Amino acid sequence: MDYNDFEIAAFWVLSFAAAVPMVILGVLVHLRCGAKARGRYLFLGCLASIIYGLFAGVLVNAMFPPPYVQGLSEGRGLDLRGTALILGSWVGGILGFIAVVTTSLVSSWMRRRTARRTSVPQQLPNP
């Protein structure tokens, strides 16, 4: 596996690494916590997605730097290795943000729908 293959795999991992845990966390907040926790989830989840988008690609690029290439180090070419890591973290941050907002909206919609169903009195037909 060379660095190009690693970069493609890391792009897809970085793209979905923020959204999937945010949806799982949002479902757990919906099932176990109240309305105040949903507001915190929305704020902190959006903030975490933005921070993820800004720093995840840089961190992965620092942990796994591209290999040294003599031709690129002398200025005879444009070195774009590692760009997919940055783009993957941006895509992941955007998807995470969208996932947090969507999960929060669906959660509040389901709570209102459930509350409306349980608060409407049931009319029994007269025999």
PDB file of C-alpha atoms in Angstrom:
ATOM      1  CA  MET A   1       0.000   0.000   0.000  1.00  0.00           C
ATOM      2  CA  ASP A   2       1.631   3.225  -1.108  1.00  0.00           C
ATOM      3  CA  TYR A   3       0.889   6.737   0.118  1.00  0.00           C
ATOM      4  CA  ASN A   4      -1.668   7.418  -2.627  1.00  0.00           C
ATOM      5  CA  ASP A   5      -3.754   4.427  -1.541  1.00  0.00           C
ATOM      6  CA  PHE A   6      -3.454   5.499   2.091  1.00  0.00           C
ATOM      7  CA  GLU A   7      -4.566   8.995   1.160  1.00  0.00           C
ATOM      8  CA  ILE A   8      -7.674   7.745  -0.643  1.00  0.00           C
ATOM      9  CA  ALA A   9      -8.631   5.466   2.255  1.00  0.00           C
ATOM     10  CA  ALA A  10      -7.978   8.223   4.795  1.00  0.00           C
ATOM     11  CA  PHE A  11     -10.121  10.634   2.757  1.00  0.00           C
ATOM     12  CA  TRP A  12     -13.159   8.373   3.061  1.00  0.00           C
ATOM     13  CA  VAL A  13     -12.524   7.644   6.737  1.00  0.00           C
ATOM     14  CA  LEU A  14     -12.140  11.352   7.500  1.00  0.00           C
ATOM     15  CA  SER A  15     -15.286  12.114   5.503  1.00  0.00           C
ATOM     16  CA  PHE A  16     -17.502   9.911   7.662  1.00  0.00           C
ATOM     17  CA  ALA A  17     -15.634   9.882  10.980  1.00  0.00           C
ATOM     18  CA  ALA A  18     -17.504  12.921  12.316  1.00  0.00           C
ATOM     19  CA  ALA A  19     -21.013  12.198  11.040  1.00  0.00           C
ATOM     20  CA  VAL A  20     -21.494   8.610  12.201  1.00  0.00           C
ATOM     21  CA  PRO A  21     -20.609   9.153  15.900  1.00  0.00           C
ATOM     22  CA  MET A  22     -22.675  12.356  15.959  1.00  0.00           C
ATOM     23  CA  VAL A  23     -25.773  10.518  14.742  1.00  0.00           C
ATOM     24  CA  ILE A  24     -25.252   7.709  17.277  1.00  0.00           C
ATOM     25  CA  LEU A  25     -24.758  10.250  20.054  1.00  0.00           C
ATOM     26  CA  GLY A  26     -27.846  12.166  18.920  1.00  0.00           C
ATOM     27  CA  VAL A  27     -30.001   9.037  19.028  1.00  0.00           C
ATOM     28  CA  LEU A  28     -28.743   8.258  22.541  1.00  0.00           C
ATOM     29  CA  VAL A  29     -29.479  11.826  23.665  1.00  0.00           C
ATOM     30  CA  HIS A  30     -32.965  11.546  22.158  1.00  0.00           C
ATOM     31  CA  LEU A  31     -33.703   8.277  23.918  1.00  0.00           C
ATOM     32  CA  ARG A  32     -32.241   9.033  27.347  1.00  0.00           C
ATOM     33  CA  CYS A  33     -32.184  12.783  27.988  1.00  0.00           C
ATOM     34  CA  GLY A  34     -34.497  15.764  28.132  1.00  0.00           C
ATOM     35  CA  ALA A  35     -34.950  18.895  26.041  1.00  0.00           C
ATOM     36  CA  LYS A  36     -32.054  20.751  27.668  1.00  0.00           C
ATOM     37  CA  ALA A  37     -29.636  18.000  26.657  1.00  0.00           C
ATOM     38  CA  ARG A  38     -30.874  18.186  23.054  1.00  0.00           C
ATOM     39  CA  GLY A  39     -30.007  21.880  22.960  1.00  0.00           C
ATOM     40  CA  ARG A  40     -26.545  21.168  24.318  1.00  0.00           C
ATOM     41  CA  TYR A  41     -26.142  18.354  21.794  1.00  0.00           C
ATOM     42  CA  LEU A  42     -27.009  20.721  18.961  1.00  0.00           C
ATOM     43  CA  PHE A  43     -24.571  23.421  20.106  1.00  0.00           C
ATOM     44  CA  LEU A  44     -21.678  21.154  21.076  1.00  0.00           C
ATOM     45  CA  GLY A  45     -22.151  18.861  18.071  1.00  0.00           C
ATOM     46  CA  CYS A  46     -22.016  21.752  15.610  1.00  0.00           C
ATOM     47  CA  LEU A  47     -18.981  23.186  17.385  1.00  0.00           C
ATOM     48  CA  ALA A  48     -17.238  19.796  17.405  1.00  0.00           C
ATOM     49  CA  SER A  49     -17.941  19.311  13.689  1.00  0.00           C
ATOM     50  CA  ILE A  50     -16.433  22.697  12.854  1.00  0.00           C
ATOM     51  CA  ILE A  51     -13.345  21.981  14.959  1.00  0.00           C
ATOM     52  CA  TYR A  52     -13.061  18.527  13.368  1.00  0.00           C
ATOM     53  CA  GLY A  53     -13.235  20.014   9.893  1.00  0.00           C
ATOM     54  CA  LEU A  54     -10.497  22.502  10.681  1.00  0.00           C
ATOM     55  CA  PHE A  55      -7.992  20.272  12.444  1.00  0.00           C
ATOM     56  CA  ALA A  56      -8.521  16.568  11.639  1.00  0.00           C
ATOM     57  CA  GLY A  57      -6.814  16.613   8.241  1.00  0.00           C
ATOM     58  CA  VAL A  58      -3.867  18.622   9.533  1.00  0.00           C
ATOM     59  CA  LEU A  59      -3.457  16.218  12.448  1.00  0.00           C
ATOM     60  CA  VAL A  60      -3.559  13.116  10.229  1.00  0.00           C
ATOM     61  CA  ASN A  61      -1.131  14.745   7.796  1.00  0.00           C
ATOM     62  CA  ALA A  62       1.256  15.479  10.681  1.00  0.00           C
ATOM     63  CA  MET A  63       0.970  11.922  12.010  1.00  0.00           C
ATOM     64  CA  PHE A  64       1.461  10.308   8.582  1.00  0.00           C
ATOM     65  CA  PRO A  65       3.519  12.721   6.455  1.00  0.00           C
ATOM     66  CA  PRO A  66       4.007  11.988   2.767  1.00  0.00           C
ATOM     67  CA  PRO A  67       7.254  10.263   1.840  1.00  0.00           C
ATOM     68  CA  TYR A  68      10.215  12.336   0.709  1.00  0.00           C
ATOM     69  CA  VAL A  69      10.521  12.746  -3.063  1.00  0.00           C
ATOM     70  CA  GLN A  70      13.718  14.293  -4.388  1.00  0.00           C
ATOM     71  CA  GLY A  71      12.115  15.889  -7.443  1.00  0.00           C
ATOM     72  CA  LEU A  72       9.389  17.625  -5.491  1.00  0.00           C
ATOM     73  CA  SER A  73      11.743  18.895  -2.812  1.00  0.00           C
ATOM     74  CA  GLU A  74      13.789  20.856  -5.347  1.00  0.00           C
ATOM     75  CA  GLY A  75      10.801  22.874  -6.506  1.00  0.00           C
ATOM     76  CA  ARG A  76      10.347  21.116  -9.850  1.00  0.00           C
ATOM     77  CA  GLY A  77       6.717  20.242  -9.313  1.00  0.00           C
ATOM     78  CA  LEU A  78       3.613  21.020  -7.357  1.00  0.00           C
ATOM     79  CA  ASP A  79       3.353  18.729  -4.338  1.00  0.00           C
ATOM     80  CA  LEU A  80      -0.331  18.102  -3.688  1.00  0.00           C
ATOM     81  CA  ARG A  81       0.124  15.016  -1.541  1.00  0.00           C
ATOM     82  CA  GLY A  82      -1.924  15.355   1.625  1.00  0.00           C
ATOM     83  CA  THR A  83      -4.524  17.609   0.012  1.00  0.00           C
ATOM     84  CA  ALA A  84      -7.107  14.825   0.084  1.00  0.00           C
ATOM     85  CA  LEU A  85      -6.652  14.599   3.857  1.00  0.00           C
ATOM     86  CA  ILE A  86      -7.546  18.271   4.262  1.00  0.00           C
ATOM     87  CA  LEU A  87     -10.494  17.969   1.872  1.00  0.00           C
ATOM     88  CA  GLY A  88     -11.674  14.816   3.659  1.00  0.00           C
ATOM     89  CA  SER A  89     -11.705  16.594   7.001  1.00  0.00           C
ATOM     90  CA  TRP A  90     -13.639  19.505   5.481  1.00  0.00           C
ATOM     91  CA  VAL A  91     -16.193  17.130   3.970  1.00  0.00           C
ATOM     92  CA  GLY A  92     -16.389  15.282   7.295  1.00  0.00           C
ATOM     93  CA  GLY A  93     -16.940  18.514   9.200  1.00  0.00           C
ATOM     94  CA  ILE A  94     -19.718  19.578   6.835  1.00  0.00           C
ATOM     95  CA  LEU A  95     -21.366  16.143   6.965  1.00  0.00           C
ATOM     96  CA  GLY A  96     -21.048  16.120  10.761  1.00  0.00           C
ATOM     97  CA  PHE A  97     -22.684  19.554  10.989  1.00  0.00           C
ATOM     98  CA  ILE A  98     -25.534  18.472   8.709  1.00  0.00           C
ATOM     99  CA  ALA A  99     -25.938  15.218  10.657  1.00  0.00           C
ATOM    100  CA  VAL A 100     -26.148  17.065  13.990  1.00  0.00           C
ATOM    101  CA  VAL A 101     -28.754  19.531  12.724  1.00  0.00           C
ATOM    102  CA  THR A 102     -30.788  16.797  11.012  1.00  0.00           C
ATOM    103  CA  THR A 103     -30.659  14.494  14.042  1.00  0.00           C
ATOM    104  CA  SER A 104     -31.731  17.343  16.315  1.00  0.00           C
ATOM    105  CA  LEU A 105     -34.627  18.303  14.027  1.00  0.00           C
ATOM    106  CA  VAL A 106     -35.840  14.719  13.711  1.00  0.00           C
ATOM    107  CA  SER A 107     -35.542  14.238  17.472  1.00  0.00           C
ATOM    108  CA  SER A 108     -37.601  17.338  18.259  1.00  0.00           C
ATOM    109  CA  TRP A 109     -40.159  16.400  15.594  1.00  0.00           C
ATOM    110  CA  MET A 110     -40.532  12.910  17.079  1.00  0.00           C
ATOM    111  CA  ARG A 111     -40.903  14.315  20.611  1.00  0.00           C
ATOM    112  CA  ARG A 112     -43.629  16.728  19.476  1.00  0.00           C
ATOM    113  CA  ARG A 113     -45.408  13.998  17.546  1.00  0.00           C
ATOM    114  CA  THR A 114     -45.290  11.617  20.518  1.00  0.00           C
ATOM    115  CA  ALA A 115     -46.482  14.343  22.898  1.00  0.00           C
ATOM    116  CA  ARG A 116     -49.353  15.240  20.561  1.00  0.00           C
ATOM    117  CA  ARG A 117     -50.457  11.608  20.322  1.00  0.00           C
ATOM    118  CA  THR A 118     -50.446  11.068  24.069  1.00  0.00           C
ATOM    119  CA  SER A 119     -52.141  14.379  24.934  1.00  0.00           C
ATOM    120  CA  VAL A 120     -55.129  13.979  22.605  1.00  0.00           C
ATOM    121  CA  PRO A 121     -58.012  12.383  24.541  1.00  0.00           C
ATOM    122  CA  GLN A 122     -59.396   9.265  22.980  1.00  0.00           C
ATOM    123  CA  GLN A 123     -63.117   9.308  22.205  1.00  0.00           C
ATOM    124  CA  LEU A 124     -64.788   5.961  22.685  1.00  0.00           C
ATOM    125  CA  PRO A 125     -67.863   5.297  20.547  1.00  0.00           C
ATOM    126  CA  ASN A 126     -71.177   5.123  22.409  1.00  0.00           C
ATOM    127  CA  PRO A 127     -72.694   1.628  22.392  1.00  0.00           C
TER     128      PRO A 127
END
